[in-house]
Amino acid sequence: MAAERLVVIGGDAAGMSAASQARRLKGPEELEIVAFERSRFTSFSACGIPYWVGGEVPARDDLIARTPEEHRERAIDLRMRTEVTEIDVAGQRVRSRDLESGADAWTPYDKLVVATGARPIRPSIPGIDAPGVHGVQTLDDGQALIDTLEGTEGRRAVIVGAGYIGVEMAEALLHRGYEVTVLTRGEQPMTTLDPDMGRLVHEAMDTMGITTVTGAEVTKILTGEDGRVRAVATDAAEYPADVVVLGIGVEPATALARAAGLPLGDHHGILTDLSMRVRGHENIWSGGDCVEVLDLVSGRERHIALGTHANKHGQIIGSNIGGGYGTFPGVVGTAVSKVCDLEIARTGLREKEARAAGLQFVTAKIESTNSAGYYPGAALMTVKMLAERRTGRLLG
């Protein structure tokens, strides 16, 4: 009996976790595994890129958990620098293009995993594609940014957006000796927090010497005679820039899935059942930053791009494909970050999200030390909690 073929689109957390787990459960004689990755790297930590850019992580390879060669040693046919351009659901095959030679080829599958990840949001404004403007999502993106930083004489950086990546990149460029300005449309940086908690992040950034401009709507990227970025314009002012980093956030990379007719949710992520099987498709699974998942607090679907979730998705997908059983019930939205010495963590719902879910709630906030007051080095910590009115159910 011929082996079944599993095709995996995407060689990072979800895709390669799925391939590896399926291989643990089924040998090559039972399951052939072919994986496609368009970049030059697999199984890397995107969350660590700001720390590599800032020099805290000394080398790019420190962020790589498993190389292509290591995957191939486990009988996974991993094809690098190869982009899948079409999914033929009816014919159970994918079309791929070798990015080095330009050659196209069709590969049939019995089972398919779509793990195409997310992409940095790039607003449709003049100059957004100018040299010196960078999104940071992959190791290739990080290397391109480092090359720009090392080849640029000026020392002025503008970060557009103040989410996790925006704030972390601001710190990274400060470490590299840049004068850093952060522009955000929000009332405060870190819009994943309530504004009163984001204010604490703002104060920490001010103390570090980072200029943070709130309520700033970026309207265009201005370029010089050489075509490179020279400033970022908002509706109120211009901010000189020798390099620009986009930290607006990410969106699911689902153009391939959309073209194939796979179901997408309100946030444009692929919709799956609890086993991470794409809804309405018996032999297609999806996981990682390209899917929407159930928020266990609000009961709504949402898009959360985190490597921890992606790895869990992959483990569950691989188990189900390999003959085991696993489910992913949902998320509560836990995330942790830092700005220099300020540690930031959140879980559950913000006030805005609780209102959108139709929940009535009360809030409480305390300030205390992060260890016993007598212990050397004790520092102030602020904790805010949201609870459902009457029931007392913890919301965030």
mmCIF file with all atom_site columns, N, CA and C in Angstrom, residues 319-369:
data_model
loop_
_atom_site.group_PDB
_atom_site.id
_atom_site.type_symbol
_atom_site.label_atom_id
_atom_site.label_alt_id
_atom_site.label_comp_id
_atom_site.label_asym_id
_atom_site.label_entity_id
_atom_site.label_seq_id
_atom_site.pdbx_PDB_ins_code
_atom_site.Cartn_x
_atom_site.Cartn_y
_atom_site.Cartn_z
_atom_site.occupancy
_atom_site.B_iso_or_equiv
_atom_site.pdbx_formal_charge
_atom_site.auth_seq_id
_atom_site.auth_comp_id
_atom_site.auth_asym_id
_atom_site.auth_atom_id
_atom_site.pdbx_PDB_model_num
ATOM 1   N N  . SER A 1 319 ? -0.869  15.499 15.623 1.00 0.00 ? 319 SER A N  1
ATOM 2   C CA . SER A 1 319 ? -1.448  14.353 16.335 1.00 0.00 ? 319 SER A CA 1
ATOM 3   C C  . SER A 1 319 ? -2.654  13.801 15.600 1.00 0.00 ? 319 SER A C  1
ATOM 4   N N  . ASN A 1 320 ? -3.532  14.683 15.144 1.00 0.00 ? 320 ASN A N  1
ATOM 5   C CA . ASN A 1 320 ? -4.736  14.235 14.450 1.00 0.00 ? 320 ASN A CA 1
ATOM 6   C C  . ASN A 1 320 ? -4.422  13.603 13.104 1.00 0.00 ? 320 ASN A C  1
ATOM 7   N N  . ILE A 1 321 ? -3.455  14.161 12.387 1.00 0.00 ? 321 ILE A N  1
ATOM 8   C CA . ILE A 1 321 ? -3.057  13.578 11.101 1.00 0.00 ? 321 ILE A CA 1
ATOM 9   C C  . ILE A 1 321 ? -2.354  12.245 11.306 1.00 0.00 ? 321 ILE A C  1
ATOM 10  N N  . GLY A 1 322 ? -1.584  12.142 12.406 1.00 0.00 ? 322 GLY A N  1
ATOM 11  C CA . GLY A 1 322 ? -0.810  10.928 12.660 1.00 0.00 ? 322 GLY A CA 1
ATOM 12  C C  . GLY A 1 322 ? -1.589  9.794  13.297 1.00 0.00 ? 322 GLY A C  1
ATOM 13  N N  . GLY A 1 323 ? -2.886  10.001 13.519 1.00 0.00 ? 323 GLY A N  1
ATOM 14  C CA . GLY A 1 323 ? -3.705  8.928  14.071 1.00 0.00 ? 323 GLY A CA 1
ATOM 15  C C  . GLY A 1 323 ? -4.039  9.106  15.532 1.00 0.00 ? 323 GLY A C  1
ATOM 16  N N  . GLY A 1 324 ? -3.533  10.157 16.163 1.00 0.00 ? 324 GLY A N  1
ATOM 17  C CA . GLY A 1 324 ? -3.885  10.433 17.554 1.00 0.00 ? 324 GLY A CA 1
ATOM 18  C C  . GLY A 1 324 ? -5.106  11.329 17.626 1.00 0.00 ? 324 GLY A C  1
ATOM 19  N N  . TYR A 1 325 ? -5.225  12.044 18.751 1.00 0.00 ? 325 TYR A N  1
ATOM 20  C CA . TYR A 1 325 ? -6.375  12.919 18.925 1.00 0.00 ? 325 TYR A CA 1
ATOM 21  C C  . TYR A 1 325 ? -5.989  14.104 19.797 1.00 0.00 ? 325 TYR A C  1
ATOM 22  N N  . GLY A 1 326 ? -6.381  15.279 19.372 1.00 0.00 ? 326 GLY A N  1
ATOM 23  C CA . GLY A 1 326 ? -6.127  16.477 20.163 1.00 0.00 ? 326 GLY A CA 1
ATOM 24  C C  . GLY A 1 326 ? -7.074  17.583 19.755 1.00 0.00 ? 326 GLY A C  1
ATOM 25  N N  . THR A 1 327 ? -7.343  18.505 20.682 1.00 0.00 ? 327 THR A N  1
ATOM 26  C CA . THR A 1 327 ? -8.190  19.647 20.382 1.00 0.00 ? 327 THR A CA 1
ATOM 27  C C  . THR A 1 327 ? -7.550  20.915 20.951 1.00 0.00 ? 327 THR A C  1
ATOM 28  N N  . PHE A 1 328 ? -7.923  22.041 20.357 1.00 0.00 ? 328 PHE A N  1
ATOM 29  C CA . PHE A 1 328 ? -7.488  23.347 20.851 1.00 0.00 ? 328 PHE A CA 1
ATOM 30  C C  . PHE A 1 328 ? -8.747  24.125 21.230 1.00 0.00 ? 328 PHE A C  1
ATOM 31  N N  . PRO A 1 329 ? -9.073  24.193 22.521 1.00 0.00 ? 329 PRO A N  1
ATOM 32  C CA . PRO A 1 329 ? -10.362 24.767 22.916 1.00 0.00 ? 329 PRO A CA 1
ATOM 33  C C  . PRO A 1 329 ? -10.466 26.270 22.752 1.00 0.00 ? 329 PRO A C  1
ATOM 34  N N  . GLY A 1 330 ? -9.335  26.996 22.784 1.00 0.00 ? 330 GLY A N  1
ATOM 35  C CA . GLY A 1 330 ? -9.390  28.444 22.643 1.00 0.00 ? 330 GLY A CA 1
ATOM 36  C C  . GLY A 1 330 ? -8.308  29.126 23.456 1.00 0.00 ? 330 GLY A C  1
ATOM 37  N N  . VAL A 1 331 ? -8.412  30.439 23.573 1.00 0.00 ? 331 VAL A N  1
ATOM 38  C CA . VAL A 1 331 ? -7.373  31.237 24.226 1.00 0.00 ? 331 VAL A CA 1
ATOM 39  C C  . VAL A 1 331 ? -8.021  32.199 25.225 1.00 0.00 ? 331 VAL A C  1
ATOM 40  N N  . VAL A 1 332 ? -7.186  32.728 26.120 1.00 0.00 ? 332 VAL A N  1
ATOM 41  C CA . VAL A 1 332 ? -7.631  33.802 27.008 1.00 0.00 ? 332 VAL A CA 1
ATOM 42  C C  . VAL A 1 332 ? -6.831  35.090 26.766 1.00 0.00 ? 332 VAL A C  1
ATOM 43  N N  . GLY A 1 333 ? -5.913  35.057 25.808 1.00 0.00 ? 333 GLY A N  1
ATOM 44  C CA . GLY A 1 333 ? -5.237  36.286 25.394 1.00 0.00 ? 333 GLY A CA 1
ATOM 45  C C  . GLY A 1 333 ? -4.093  36.708 26.286 1.00 0.00 ? 333 GLY A C  1
ATOM 46  N N  . THR A 1 334 ? -3.334  35.751 26.786 1.00 0.00 ? 334 THR A N  1
ATOM 47  C CA . THR A 1 334 ? -2.190  36.082 27.637 1.00 0.00 ? 334 THR A CA 1
ATOM 48  C C  . THR A 1 334 ? -0.985  36.471 26.791 1.00 0.00 ? 334 THR A C  1
ATOM 49  N N  . ALA A 1 335 ? -0.329  37.543 27.176 1.00 0.00 ? 335 ALA A N  1
ATOM 50  C CA . ALA A 1 335 ? 0.886   37.974 26.485 1.00 0.00 ? 335 ALA A CA 1
ATOM 51  C C  . ALA A 1 335 ? 1.773   38.733 27.466 1.00 0.00 ? 335 ALA A C  1
ATOM 52  N N  . VAL A 1 336 ? 3.088   38.622 27.274 1.00 0.00 ? 336 VAL A N  1
ATOM 53  C CA . VAL A 1 336 ? 4.060   39.258 28.162 1.00 0.00 ? 336 VAL A CA 1
ATOM 54  C C  . VAL A 1 336 ? 5.107   39.967 27.316 1.00 0.00 ? 336 VAL A C  1
ATOM 55  N N  . SER A 1 337 ? 5.503   41.155 27.740 1.00 0.00 ? 337 SER A N  1
ATOM 56  C CA . SER A 1 337 ? 6.552   41.897 27.045 1.00 0.00 ? 337 SER A CA 1
ATOM 57  C C  . SER A 1 337 ? 7.287   42.749 28.069 1.00 0.00 ? 337 SER A C  1
ATOM 58  N N  . LYS A 1 338 ? 8.192   43.604 27.562 1.00 0.00 ? 338 LYS A N  1
ATOM 59  C CA . LYS A 1 338 ? 8.911   44.496 28.471 1.00 0.00 ? 338 LYS A CA 1
ATOM 60  C C  . LYS A 1 338 ? 9.391   45.717 27.712 1.00 0.00 ? 338 LYS A C  1
ATOM 61  N N  . VAL A 1 339 ? 9.630   46.795 28.453 1.00 0.00 ? 339 VAL A N  1
ATOM 62  C CA . VAL A 1 339 ? 10.345  47.960 27.942 1.00 0.00 ? 339 VAL A CA 1
ATOM 63  C C  . VAL A 1 339 ? 11.452  48.233 28.936 1.00 0.00 ? 339 VAL A C  1
ATOM 64  N N  . CYS A 1 340 ? 12.683  47.907 28.564 1.00 0.00 ? 340 CYS A N  1
ATOM 65  C CA . CYS A 1 340 ? 13.822  47.962 29.489 1.00 0.00 ? 340 CYS A CA 1
ATOM 66  C C  . CYS A 1 340 ? 13.453  47.241 30.786 1.00 0.00 ? 340 CYS A C  1
ATOM 67  N N  . ASP A 1 341 ? 13.395  47.954 31.918 1.00 0.00 ? 341 ASP A N  1
ATOM 68  C CA . ASP A 1 341 ? 13.138  47.279 33.192 1.00 0.00 ? 341 ASP A CA 1
ATOM 69  C C  . ASP A 1 341 ? 11.658  47.141 33.515 1.00 0.00 ? 341 ASP A C  1
ATOM 70  N N  . LEU A 1 342 ? 10.794  47.714 32.672 1.00 0.00 ? 342 LEU A N  1
ATOM 71  C CA . LEU A 1 342 ? 9.358   47.632 32.930 1.00 0.00 ? 342 LEU A CA 1
ATOM 72  C C  . LEU A 1 342 ? 8.794   46.358 32.312 1.00 0.00 ? 342 LEU A C  1
ATOM 73  N N  . GLU A 1 343 ? 8.269   45.486 33.153 1.00 0.00 ? 343 GLU A N  1
ATOM 74  C CA . GLU A 1 343 ? 7.664   44.248 32.671 1.00 0.00 ? 343 GLU A CA 1
ATOM 75  C C  . GLU A 1 343 ? 6.172   44.463 32.487 1.00 0.00 ? 343 GLU A C  1
ATOM 76  N N  . ILE A 1 344 ? 5.628   43.955 31.369 1.00 0.00 ? 344 ILE A N  1
ATOM 77  C CA . ILE A 1 344 ? 4.242   44.202 30.987 1.00 0.00 ? 344 ILE A CA 1
ATOM 78  C C  . ILE A 1 344 ? 3.582   42.854 30.700 1.00 0.00 ? 344 ILE A C  1
ATOM 79  N N  . ALA A 1 345 ? 2.427   42.630 31.309 1.00 0.00 ? 345 ALA A N  1
ATOM 80  C CA . ALA A 1 345 ? 1.699   41.385 31.038 1.00 0.00 ? 345 ALA A CA 1
ATOM 81  C C  . ALA A 1 345 ? 0.211   41.656 31.075 1.00 0.00 ? 345 ALA A C  1
ATOM 82  N N  . ARG A 1 346 ? -0.519  40.899 30.244 1.00 0.00 ? 346 ARG A N  1
ATOM 83  C CA . ARG A 1 346 ? -1.980  41.029 30.245 1.00 0.00 ? 346 ARG A CA 1
ATOM 84  C C  . ARG A 1 346 ? -2.602  39.673 29.936 1.00 0.00 ? 346 ARG A C  1
ATOM 85  N N  . THR A 1 347 ? -3.845  39.514 30.363 1.00 0.00 ? 347 THR A N  1
ATOM 86  C CA . THR A 1 347 ? -4.603  38.330 29.996 1.00 0.00 ? 347 THR A CA 1
ATOM 87  C C  . THR A 1 347 ? -6.083  38.681 30.031 1.00 0.00 ? 347 THR A C  1
ATOM 88  N N  . GLY A 1 348 ? -6.881  37.937 29.290 1.00 0.00 ? 348 GLY A N  1
ATOM 89  C CA . GLY A 1 348 ? -8.316  38.187 29.262 1.00 0.00 ? 348 GLY A CA 1
ATOM 90  C C  . GLY A 1 348 ? -8.682  39.403 28.436 1.00 0.00 ? 348 GLY A C  1
ATOM 91  N N  . LEU A 1 349 ? -9.732  40.119 28.863 1.00 0.00 ? 349 LEU A N  1
ATOM 92  C CA . LEU A 1 349 ? -10.305 41.202 28.078 1.00 0.00 ? 349 LEU A CA 1
ATOM 93  C C  . LEU A 1 349 ? -9.891  42.564 28.610 1.00 0.00 ? 349 LEU A C  1
ATOM 94  N N  . ARG A 1 350 ? -9.732  43.513 27.682 1.00 0.00 ? 350 ARG A N  1
ATOM 95  C CA . ARG A 1 350 ? -9.636  44.927 28.050 1.00 0.00 ? 350 ARG A CA 1
ATOM 96  C C  . ARG A 1 350 ? -11.054 45.454 28.269 1.00 0.00 ? 350 ARG A C  1
ATOM 97  N N  . GLU A 1 351 ? -11.161 46.676 28.801 1.00 0.00 ? 351 GLU A N  1
ATOM 98  C CA . GLU A 1 351 ? -12.483 47.272 28.993 1.00 0.00 ? 351 GLU A CA 1
ATOM 99  C C  . GLU A 1 351 ? -13.236 47.368 27.667 1.00 0.00 ? 351 GLU A C  1
ATOM 100 N N  . LYS A 1 352 ? -12.536 47.797 26.608 1.00 0.00 ? 352 LYS A N  1
ATOM 101 C CA . LYS A 1 352 ? -13.162 47.959 25.299 1.00 0.00 ? 352 LYS A CA 1
ATOM 102 C C  . LYS A 1 352 ? -13.728 46.630 24.797 1.00 0.00 ? 352 LYS A C  1
ATOM 103 N N  . GLU A 1 353 ? -12.975 45.554 24.975 1.00 0.00 ? 353 GLU A N  1
ATOM 104 C CA . GLU A 1 353 ? -13.417 44.237 24.513 1.00 0.00 ? 353 GLU A CA 1
ATOM 105 C C  . GLU A 1 353 ? -14.585 43.717 25.343 1.00 0.00 ? 353 GLU A C  1
ATOM 106 N N  . ALA A 1 354 ? -14.560 43.996 26.638 1.00 0.00 ? 354 ALA A N  1
ATOM 107 C CA . ALA A 1 354 ? -15.658 43.557 27.494 1.00 0.00 ? 354 ALA A CA 1
ATOM 108 C C  . ALA A 1 354 ? -16.955 44.261 27.101 1.00 0.00 ? 354 ALA A C  1
ATOM 109 N N  . ARG A 1 355 ? -16.843 45.561 26.796 1.00 0.00 ? 355 ARG A N  1
ATOM 110 C CA . ARG A 1 355 ? -18.039 46.296 26.360 1.00 0.00 ? 355 ARG A CA 1
ATOM 111 C C  . ARG A 1 355 ? -18.562 45.735 25.040 1.00 0.00 ? 355 ARG A C  1
ATOM 112 N N  . ALA A 1 356 ? -17.636 45.457 24.106 1.00 0.00 ? 356 ALA A N  1
ATOM 113 C CA . ALA A 1 356 ? -18.039 44.937 22.799 1.00 0.00 ? 356 ALA A CA 1
ATOM 114 C C  . ALA A 1 356 ? -18.737 43.586 22.930 1.00 0.00 ? 356 ALA A C  1
ATOM 115 N N  . ALA A 1 357 ? -18.373 42.835 23.954 1.00 0.00 ? 357 ALA A N  1
ATOM 116 C CA . ALA A 1 357 ? -18.995 41.526 24.180 1.00 0.00 ? 357 ALA A CA 1
ATOM 117 C C  . ALA A 1 357 ? -20.311 41.644 24.943 1.00 0.00 ? 357 ALA A C  1
ATOM 118 N N  . GLY A 1 358 ? -20.700 42.884 25.302 1.00 0.00 ? 358 GLY A N  1
ATOM 119 C CA . GLY A 1 358 ? -21.955 43.091 26.009 1.00 0.00 ? 358 GLY A CA 1
ATOM 120 C C  . GLY A 1 358 ? -21.894 42.763 27.485 1.00 0.00 ? 358 GLY A C  1
ATOM 121 N N  . LEU A 1 359 ? -20.676 42.765 28.048 1.00 0.00 ? 359 LEU A N  1
ATOM 122 C CA . LEU A 1 359 ? -20.504 42.415 29.456 1.00 0.00 ? 359 LEU A CA 1
ATOM 123 C C  . LEU A 1 359 ? -20.525 43.666 30.329 1.00 0.00 ? 359 LEU A C  1
ATOM 124 N N  . GLN A 1 360 ? -21.196 43.594 31.463 1.00 0.00 ? 360 GLN A N  1
ATOM 125 C CA . GLN A 1 360 ? -21.130 44.654 32.458 1.00 0.00 ? 360 GLN A CA 1
ATOM 126 C C  . GLN A 1 360 ? -20.064 44.271 33.473 1.00 0.00 ? 360 GLN A C  1
ATOM 127 N N  . PHE A 1 361 ? -19.207 45.238 33.818 1.00 0.00 ? 361 PHE A N  1
ATOM 128 C CA . PHE A 1 361 ? -18.042 44.884 34.627 1.00 0.00 ? 361 PHE A CA 1
ATOM 129 C C  . PHE A 1 361 ? -17.678 46.006 35.585 1.00 0.00 ? 361 PHE A C  1
ATOM 130 N N  . VAL A 1 362 ? -16.867 45.647 36.556 1.00 0.00 ? 362 VAL A N  1
ATOM 131 C CA . VAL A 1 362 ? -16.257 46.611 37.469 1.00 0.00 ? 362 VAL A CA 1
ATOM 132 C C  . VAL A 1 362 ? -14.748 46.411 37.386 1.00 0.00 ? 362 VAL A C  1
ATOM 133 N N  . THR A 1 363 ? -13.993 47.453 37.759 1.00 0.00 ? 363 THR A N  1
ATOM 134 C CA . THR A 1 363 ? -12.540 47.353 37.726 1.00 0.00 ? 363 THR A CA 1
ATOM 135 C C  . THR A 1 363 ? -11.961 47.698 39.094 1.00 0.00 ? 363 THR A C  1
ATOM 136 N N  . ALA A 1 364 ? -10.781 47.186 39.348 1.00 0.00 ? 364 ALA A N  1
ATOM 137 C CA . ALA A 1 364 ? -10.039 47.522 40.565 1.00 0.00 ? 364 ALA A CA 1
ATOM 138 C C  . ALA A 1 364 ? -8.569  47.579 40.212 1.00 0.00 ? 364 ALA A C  1
ATOM 139 N N  . LYS A 1 365 ? -7.850  48.481 40.853 1.00 0.00 ? 365 LYS A N  1
ATOM 140 C CA . LYS A 1 365 ? -6.424  48.643 40.581 1.00 0.00 ? 365 LYS A CA 1
ATOM 141 C C  . LYS A 1 365 ? -5.684  48.796 41.903 1.00 0.00 ? 365 LYS A C  1
ATOM 142 N N  . ILE A 1 366 ? -4.567  48.105 42.018 1.00 0.00 ? 366 ILE A N  1
ATOM 143 C CA . ILE A 1 366 ? -3.743  48.241 43.224 1.00 0.00 ? 366 ILE A CA 1
ATOM 144 C C  . ILE A 1 366 ? -2.304  48.494 42.816 1.00 0.00 ? 366 ILE A C  1
ATOM 145 N N  . GLU A 1 367 ? -1.566  49.142 43.706 1.00 0.00 ? 367 GLU A N  1
ATOM 146 C CA . GLU A 1 367 ? -0.119  49.304 43.558 1.00 0.00 ? 367 GLU A CA 1
ATOM 147 C C  . GLU A 1 367 ? 0.546   48.686 44.770 1.00 0.00 ? 367 GLU A C  1
ATOM 148 N N  . SER A 1 368 ? 1.498   47.831 44.513 1.00 0.00 ? 368 SER A N  1
ATOM 149 C CA . SER A 1 368 ? 2.215   47.168 45.585 1.00 0.00 ? 368 SER A CA 1
ATOM 150 C C  . SER A 1 368 ? 3.630   46.884 45.092 1.00 0.00 ? 368 SER A C  1
ATOM 151 N N  . THR A 1 369 ? 4.457   46.302 45.931 1.00 0.00 ? 369 THR A N  1
ATOM 152 C CA . THR A 1 369 ? 5.799   45.927 45.489 1.00 0.00 ? 369 THR A CA 1
ATOM 153 C C  . THR A 1 369 ? 5.763   44.514 44.924 1.00 0.00 ? 369 THR A C  1
#
